PDB file of C-alpha atoms in Angstrom:
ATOM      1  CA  UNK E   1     254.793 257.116 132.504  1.00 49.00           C
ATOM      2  CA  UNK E   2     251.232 255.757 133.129  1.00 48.00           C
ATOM      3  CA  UNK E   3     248.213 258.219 133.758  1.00 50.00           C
ATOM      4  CA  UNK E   4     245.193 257.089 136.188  1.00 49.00           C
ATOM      5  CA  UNK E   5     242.211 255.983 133.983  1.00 49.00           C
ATOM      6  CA  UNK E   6     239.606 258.950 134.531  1.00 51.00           C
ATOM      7  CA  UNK E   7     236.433 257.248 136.634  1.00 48.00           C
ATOM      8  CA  UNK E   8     234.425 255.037 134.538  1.00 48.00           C
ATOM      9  CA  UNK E   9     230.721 256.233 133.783  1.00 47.00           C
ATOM     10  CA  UNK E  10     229.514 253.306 135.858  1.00 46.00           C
ATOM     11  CA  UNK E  11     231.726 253.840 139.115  1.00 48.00           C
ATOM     12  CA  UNK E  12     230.100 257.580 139.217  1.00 46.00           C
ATOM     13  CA  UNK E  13     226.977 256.041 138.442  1.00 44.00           C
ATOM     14  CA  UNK E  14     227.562 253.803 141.560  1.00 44.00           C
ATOM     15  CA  UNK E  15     228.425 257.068 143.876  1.00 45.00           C
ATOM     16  CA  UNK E  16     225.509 258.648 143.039  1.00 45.00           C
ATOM     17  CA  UNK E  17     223.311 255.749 143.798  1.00 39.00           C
ATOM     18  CA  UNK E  18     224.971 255.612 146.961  1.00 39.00           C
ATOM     19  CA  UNK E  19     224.643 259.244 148.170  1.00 42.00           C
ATOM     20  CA  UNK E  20     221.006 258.976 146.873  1.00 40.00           C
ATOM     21  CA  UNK E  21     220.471 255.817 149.262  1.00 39.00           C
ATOM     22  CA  UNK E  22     222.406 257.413 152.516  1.00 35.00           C
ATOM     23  CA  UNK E  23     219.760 260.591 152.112  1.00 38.00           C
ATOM     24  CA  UNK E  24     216.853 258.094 151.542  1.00 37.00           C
ATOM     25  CA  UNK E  25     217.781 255.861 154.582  1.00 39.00           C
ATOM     26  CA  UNK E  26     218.913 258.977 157.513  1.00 39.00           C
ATOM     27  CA  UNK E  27     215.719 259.279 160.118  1.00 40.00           C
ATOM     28  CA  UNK E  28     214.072 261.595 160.274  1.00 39.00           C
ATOM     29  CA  UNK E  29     214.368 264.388 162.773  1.00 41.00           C
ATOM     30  CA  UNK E  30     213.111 262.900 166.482  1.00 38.00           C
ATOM     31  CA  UNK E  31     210.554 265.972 166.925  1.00 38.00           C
ATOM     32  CA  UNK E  32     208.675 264.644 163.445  1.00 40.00           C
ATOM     33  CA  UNK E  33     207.879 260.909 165.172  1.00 46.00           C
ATOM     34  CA  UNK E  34     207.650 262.331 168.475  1.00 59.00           C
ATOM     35  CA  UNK E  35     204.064 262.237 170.489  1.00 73.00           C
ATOM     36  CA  UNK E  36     201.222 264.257 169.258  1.00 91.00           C
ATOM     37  CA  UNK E  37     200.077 264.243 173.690  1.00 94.00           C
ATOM     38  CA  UNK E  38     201.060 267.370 175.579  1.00 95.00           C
ATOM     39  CA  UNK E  39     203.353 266.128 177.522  1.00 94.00           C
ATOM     40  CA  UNK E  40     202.125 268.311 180.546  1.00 95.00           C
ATOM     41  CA  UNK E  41     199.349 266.795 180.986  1.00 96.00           C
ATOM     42  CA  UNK E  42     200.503 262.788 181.292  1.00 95.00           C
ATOM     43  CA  UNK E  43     200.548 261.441 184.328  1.00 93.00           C
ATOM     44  CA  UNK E  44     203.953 260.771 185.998  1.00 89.00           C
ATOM     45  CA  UNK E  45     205.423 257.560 186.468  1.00 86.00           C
ATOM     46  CA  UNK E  46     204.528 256.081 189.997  1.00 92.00           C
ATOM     47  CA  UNK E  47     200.594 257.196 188.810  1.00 96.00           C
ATOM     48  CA  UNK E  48     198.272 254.490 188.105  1.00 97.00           C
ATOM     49  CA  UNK E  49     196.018 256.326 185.911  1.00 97.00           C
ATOM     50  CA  UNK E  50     199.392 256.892 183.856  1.00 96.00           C
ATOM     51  CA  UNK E  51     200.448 253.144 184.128  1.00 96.00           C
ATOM     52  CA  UNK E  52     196.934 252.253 182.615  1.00 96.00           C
ATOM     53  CA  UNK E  53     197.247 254.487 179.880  1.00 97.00           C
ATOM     54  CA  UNK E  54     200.595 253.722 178.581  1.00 95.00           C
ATOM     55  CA  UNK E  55     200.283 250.229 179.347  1.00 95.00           C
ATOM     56  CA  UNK E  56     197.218 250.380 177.178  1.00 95.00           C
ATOM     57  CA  UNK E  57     199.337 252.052 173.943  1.00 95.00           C
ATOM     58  CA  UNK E  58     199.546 255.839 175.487  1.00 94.00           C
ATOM     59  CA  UNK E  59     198.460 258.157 172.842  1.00 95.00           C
ATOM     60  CA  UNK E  60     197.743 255.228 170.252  1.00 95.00           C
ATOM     61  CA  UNK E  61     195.654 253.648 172.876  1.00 96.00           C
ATOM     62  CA  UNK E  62     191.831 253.709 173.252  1.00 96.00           C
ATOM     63  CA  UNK E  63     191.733 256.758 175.195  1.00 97.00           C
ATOM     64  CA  UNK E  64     193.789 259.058 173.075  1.00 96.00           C
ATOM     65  CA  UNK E  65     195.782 262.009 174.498  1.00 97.00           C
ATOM     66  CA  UNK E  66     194.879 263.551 177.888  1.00 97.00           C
ATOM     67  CA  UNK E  67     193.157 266.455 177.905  1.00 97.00           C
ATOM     68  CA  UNK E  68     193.532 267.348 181.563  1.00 97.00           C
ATOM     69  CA  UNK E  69     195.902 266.637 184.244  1.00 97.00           C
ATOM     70  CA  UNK E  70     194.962 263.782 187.178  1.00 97.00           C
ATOM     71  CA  UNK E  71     193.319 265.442 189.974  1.00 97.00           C
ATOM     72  CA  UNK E  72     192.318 264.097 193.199  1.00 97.00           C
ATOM     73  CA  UNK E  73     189.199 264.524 194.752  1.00 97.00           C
ATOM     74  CA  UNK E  74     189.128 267.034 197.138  1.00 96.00           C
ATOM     75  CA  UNK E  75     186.742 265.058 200.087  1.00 95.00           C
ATOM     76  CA  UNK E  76     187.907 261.513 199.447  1.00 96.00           C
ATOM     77  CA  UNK E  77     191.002 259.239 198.294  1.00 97.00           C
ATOM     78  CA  UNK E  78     191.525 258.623 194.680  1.00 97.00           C
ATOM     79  CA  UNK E  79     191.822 260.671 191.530  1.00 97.00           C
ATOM     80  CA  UNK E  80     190.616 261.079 187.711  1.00 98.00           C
ATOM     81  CA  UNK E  81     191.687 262.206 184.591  1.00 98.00           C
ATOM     82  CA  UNK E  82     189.995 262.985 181.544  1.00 97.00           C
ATOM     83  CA  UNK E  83     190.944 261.779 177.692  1.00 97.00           C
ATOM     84  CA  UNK E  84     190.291 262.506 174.502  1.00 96.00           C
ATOM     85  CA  UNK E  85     187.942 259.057 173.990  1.00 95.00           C
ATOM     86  CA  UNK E  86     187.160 258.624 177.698  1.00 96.00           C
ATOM     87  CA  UNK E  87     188.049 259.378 181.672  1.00 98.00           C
ATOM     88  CA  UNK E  88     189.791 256.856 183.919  1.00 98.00           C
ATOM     89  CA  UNK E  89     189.307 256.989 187.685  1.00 98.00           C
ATOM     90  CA  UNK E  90     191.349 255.633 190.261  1.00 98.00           C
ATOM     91  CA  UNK E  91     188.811 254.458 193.222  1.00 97.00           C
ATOM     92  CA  UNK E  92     190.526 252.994 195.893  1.00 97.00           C
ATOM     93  CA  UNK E  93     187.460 252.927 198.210  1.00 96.00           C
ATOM     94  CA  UNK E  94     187.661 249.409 196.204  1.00 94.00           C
ATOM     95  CA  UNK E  95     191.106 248.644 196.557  1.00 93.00           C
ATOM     96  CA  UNK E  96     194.321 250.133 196.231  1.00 94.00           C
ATOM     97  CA  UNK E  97     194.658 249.148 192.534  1.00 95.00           C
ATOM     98  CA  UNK E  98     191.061 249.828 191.858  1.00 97.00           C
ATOM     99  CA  UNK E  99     190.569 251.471 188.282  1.00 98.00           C
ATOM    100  CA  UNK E 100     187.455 252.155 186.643  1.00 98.00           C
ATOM    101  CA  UNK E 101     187.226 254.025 183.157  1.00 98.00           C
ATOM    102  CA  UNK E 102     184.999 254.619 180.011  1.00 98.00           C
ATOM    103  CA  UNK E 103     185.677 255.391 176.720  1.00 97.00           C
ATOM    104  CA  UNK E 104     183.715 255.681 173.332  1.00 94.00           C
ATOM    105  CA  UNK E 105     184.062 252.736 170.821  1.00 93.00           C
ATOM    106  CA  UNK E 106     182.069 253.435 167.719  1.00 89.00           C
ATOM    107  CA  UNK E 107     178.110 253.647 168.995  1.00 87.00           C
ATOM    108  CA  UNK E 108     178.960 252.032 171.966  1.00 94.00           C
ATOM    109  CA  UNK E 109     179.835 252.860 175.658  1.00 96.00           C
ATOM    110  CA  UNK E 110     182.987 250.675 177.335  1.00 97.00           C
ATOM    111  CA  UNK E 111     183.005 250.668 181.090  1.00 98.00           C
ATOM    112  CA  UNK E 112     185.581 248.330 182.590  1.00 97.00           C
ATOM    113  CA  UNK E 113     187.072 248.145 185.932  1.00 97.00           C
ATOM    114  CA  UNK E 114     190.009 246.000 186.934  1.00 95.00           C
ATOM    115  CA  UNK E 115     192.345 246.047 190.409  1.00 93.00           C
ATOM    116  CA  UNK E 116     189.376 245.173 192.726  1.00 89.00           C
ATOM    117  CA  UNK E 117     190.186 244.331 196.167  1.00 83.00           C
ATOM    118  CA  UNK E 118     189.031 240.477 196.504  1.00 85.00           C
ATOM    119  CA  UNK E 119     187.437 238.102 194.311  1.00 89.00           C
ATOM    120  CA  UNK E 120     183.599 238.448 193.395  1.00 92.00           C
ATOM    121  CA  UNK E 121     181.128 235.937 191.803  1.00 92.00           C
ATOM    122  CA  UNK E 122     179.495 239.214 189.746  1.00 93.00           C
ATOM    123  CA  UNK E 123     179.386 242.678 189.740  1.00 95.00           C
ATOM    124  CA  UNK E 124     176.487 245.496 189.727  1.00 96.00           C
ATOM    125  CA  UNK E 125     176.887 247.904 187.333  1.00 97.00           C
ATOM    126  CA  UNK E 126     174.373 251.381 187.639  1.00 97.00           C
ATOM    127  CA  UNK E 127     174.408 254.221 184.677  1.00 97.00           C
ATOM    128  CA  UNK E 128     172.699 257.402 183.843  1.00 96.00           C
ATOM    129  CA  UNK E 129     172.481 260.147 181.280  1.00 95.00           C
ATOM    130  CA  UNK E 130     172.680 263.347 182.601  1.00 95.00           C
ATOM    131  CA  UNK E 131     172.150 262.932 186.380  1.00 94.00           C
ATOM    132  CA  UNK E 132     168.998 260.977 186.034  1.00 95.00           C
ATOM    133  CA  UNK E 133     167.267 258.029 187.183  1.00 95.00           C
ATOM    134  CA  UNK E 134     169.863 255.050 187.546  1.00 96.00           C
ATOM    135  CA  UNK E 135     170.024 251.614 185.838  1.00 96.00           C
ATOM    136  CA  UNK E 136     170.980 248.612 186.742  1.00 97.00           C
ATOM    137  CA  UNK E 137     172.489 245.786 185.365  1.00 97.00           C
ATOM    138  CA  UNK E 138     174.230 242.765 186.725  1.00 95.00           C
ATOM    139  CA  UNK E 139     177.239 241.133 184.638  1.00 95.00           C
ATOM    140  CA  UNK E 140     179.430 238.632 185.126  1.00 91.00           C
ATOM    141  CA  UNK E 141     183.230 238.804 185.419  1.00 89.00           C
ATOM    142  CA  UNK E 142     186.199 238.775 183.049  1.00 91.00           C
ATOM    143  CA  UNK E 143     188.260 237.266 186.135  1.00 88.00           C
ATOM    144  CA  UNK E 144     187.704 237.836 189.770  1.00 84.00           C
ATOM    145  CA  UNK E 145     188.374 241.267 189.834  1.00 88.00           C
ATOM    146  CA  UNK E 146     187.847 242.714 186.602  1.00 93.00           C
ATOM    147  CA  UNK E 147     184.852 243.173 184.361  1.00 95.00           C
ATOM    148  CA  UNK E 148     183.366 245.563 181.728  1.00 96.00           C
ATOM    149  CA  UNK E 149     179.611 246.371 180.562  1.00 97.00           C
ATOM    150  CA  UNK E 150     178.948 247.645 176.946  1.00 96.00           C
ATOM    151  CA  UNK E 151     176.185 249.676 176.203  1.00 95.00           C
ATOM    152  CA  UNK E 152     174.857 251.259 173.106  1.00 92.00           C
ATOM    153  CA  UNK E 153     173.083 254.156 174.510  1.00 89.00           C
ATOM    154  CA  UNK E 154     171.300 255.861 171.047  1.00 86.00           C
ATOM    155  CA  UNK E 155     170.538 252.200 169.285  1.00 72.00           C
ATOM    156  CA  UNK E 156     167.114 250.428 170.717  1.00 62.00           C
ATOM    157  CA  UNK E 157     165.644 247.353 168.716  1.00 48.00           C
ATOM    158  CA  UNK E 158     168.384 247.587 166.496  1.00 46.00           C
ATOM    159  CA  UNK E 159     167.829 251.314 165.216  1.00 45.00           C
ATOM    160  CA  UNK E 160     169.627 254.493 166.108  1.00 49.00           C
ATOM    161  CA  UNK E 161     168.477 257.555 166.435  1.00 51.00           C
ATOM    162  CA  UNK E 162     170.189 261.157 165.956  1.00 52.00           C
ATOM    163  CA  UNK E 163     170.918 264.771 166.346  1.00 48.00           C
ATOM    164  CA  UNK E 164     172.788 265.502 164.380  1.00 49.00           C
ATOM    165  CA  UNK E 165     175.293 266.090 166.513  1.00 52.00           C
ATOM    166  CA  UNK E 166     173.234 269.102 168.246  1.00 59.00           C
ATOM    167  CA  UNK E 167     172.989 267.632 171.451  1.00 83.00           C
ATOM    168  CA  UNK E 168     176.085 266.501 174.721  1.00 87.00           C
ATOM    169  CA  UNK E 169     174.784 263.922 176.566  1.00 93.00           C
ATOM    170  CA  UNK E 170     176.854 263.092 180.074  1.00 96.00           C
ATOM    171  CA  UNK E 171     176.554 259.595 181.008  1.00 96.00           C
ATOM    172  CA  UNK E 172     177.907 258.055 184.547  1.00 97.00           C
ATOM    173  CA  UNK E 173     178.800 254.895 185.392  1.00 98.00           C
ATOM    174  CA  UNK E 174     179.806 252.984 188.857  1.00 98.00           C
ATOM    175  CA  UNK E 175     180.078 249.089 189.661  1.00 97.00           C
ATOM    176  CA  UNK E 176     180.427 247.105 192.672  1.00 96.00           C
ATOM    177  CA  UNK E 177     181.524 243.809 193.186  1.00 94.00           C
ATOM    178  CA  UNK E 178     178.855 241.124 194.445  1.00 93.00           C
ATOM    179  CA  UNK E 179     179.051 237.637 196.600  1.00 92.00           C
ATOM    180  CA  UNK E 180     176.081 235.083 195.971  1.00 87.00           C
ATOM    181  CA  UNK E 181     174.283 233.871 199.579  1.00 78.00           C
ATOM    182  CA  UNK E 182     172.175 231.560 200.742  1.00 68.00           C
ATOM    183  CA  UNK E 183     169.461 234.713 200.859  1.00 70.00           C
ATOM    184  CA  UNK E 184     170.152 237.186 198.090  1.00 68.00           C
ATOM    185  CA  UNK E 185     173.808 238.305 197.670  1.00 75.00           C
ATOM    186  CA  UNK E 186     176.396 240.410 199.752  1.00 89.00           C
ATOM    187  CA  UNK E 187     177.755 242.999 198.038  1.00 92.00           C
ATOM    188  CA  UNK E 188     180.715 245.815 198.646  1.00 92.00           C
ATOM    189  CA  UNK E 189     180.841 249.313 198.281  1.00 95.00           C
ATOM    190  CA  UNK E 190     180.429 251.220 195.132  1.00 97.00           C
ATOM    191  CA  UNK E 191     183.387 252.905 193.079  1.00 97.00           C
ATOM    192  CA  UNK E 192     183.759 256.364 192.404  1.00 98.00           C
ATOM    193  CA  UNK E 193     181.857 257.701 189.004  1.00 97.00           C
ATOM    194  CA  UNK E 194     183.559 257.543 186.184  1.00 97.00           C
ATOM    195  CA  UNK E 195     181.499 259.727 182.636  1.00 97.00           C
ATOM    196  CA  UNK E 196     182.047 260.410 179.597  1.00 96.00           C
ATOM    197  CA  UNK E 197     180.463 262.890 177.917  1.00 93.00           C
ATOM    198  CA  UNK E 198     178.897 262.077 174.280  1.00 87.00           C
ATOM    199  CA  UNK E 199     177.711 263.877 171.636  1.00 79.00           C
ATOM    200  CA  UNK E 200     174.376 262.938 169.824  1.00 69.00           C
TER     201      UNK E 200
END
């Protein structure tokens, strides 16, 4: 009568290397991957502010996590909500797709606004730091109803200056969309603020 050859060295070998690569290979739980956002405070589907934000890469986008719910406004149509990196504002005083926003990019300011209403030939942008006097700057257009103005606020000539840190400066931003005419231009309306507050 024949006896079953015990398992060769290499065949256990080969199980072990296999169980090894089945522990290696399972995922991970879903909760470890899962979004670092509180999910709370996204916006719900049907939102524009929301669509923006996730079309934009959600929490991996420029504006980071939310850190507040949208809100509406509470004497007018159209709503804001702040980020991590920035604030987005819906402004449909423009047009029903209307969305302005800001966000920080290394030294610099990014205001952009897409969605207007109609075509424009340029667009007025105004901005302050910390309610005071307004400036303005005309730019031209990404297309005919979208456009964005960079700014380096603390860098003149080239240099920056500091504060370590010690100081919040709030800076505001609106834009309106402009028409060239025979005398002057014809502008619209302006948006709803959009700010971003930045430390210096």
């Amino acid at each position: 009568m024949s006896r079953a050859a015990p398992p060769s060295r290499t065949g256990t070998a080969a199980a072990a290397l296999l169980a090894a690569t089945f522990c290696l290979t399972t995922p991970a739980p879903a909760a470890a991957t899962g979004s670092t956002c509180d999910p709370s405070l996204v916006a719900p589907s049907g939102s524009l502010i929301g669509g923006l934000w996730r079309s934009n890469g959600g929490e991996r986008s420029v504006y980071g996590c939310p850190t507040t719910k949208e809100y509406g406004y509470p004497d007018k149509k159209g709503s804001w909500q702040r980020f991590t990196n920035g604030k987005i504002v819906w402004s449909p005083n423009l047009g029903d797709g209307t969305l302005v926003r800001v966000y920080q990019k290394g030294q610099n300011l990014v205001f952009k606004w897409s969605g207007l209403g109609r075509d424009w030939d340029f667009f007025n942008v105004r901005w302050s730091k910390d309610g005071g006097k307004a400036t303005q700057v005309r730019t031209g257009r990404l297309t005919a109803w979208s456009g964005q103005y960079v700014m380096a606020p603390y860098v003149r000539d080239g240099v920056g200056t500091t504060t370590n840190g010690h100081e919040v400066n709030t800076f505001a931003f609106v834009v309106q969309g402009c028409d060239r005419a025979t005398f002057g231009s014809d502008c619209g309306p302006w948006s709803i603020p959009t700010s971003i507050g930045l430390a210096h």
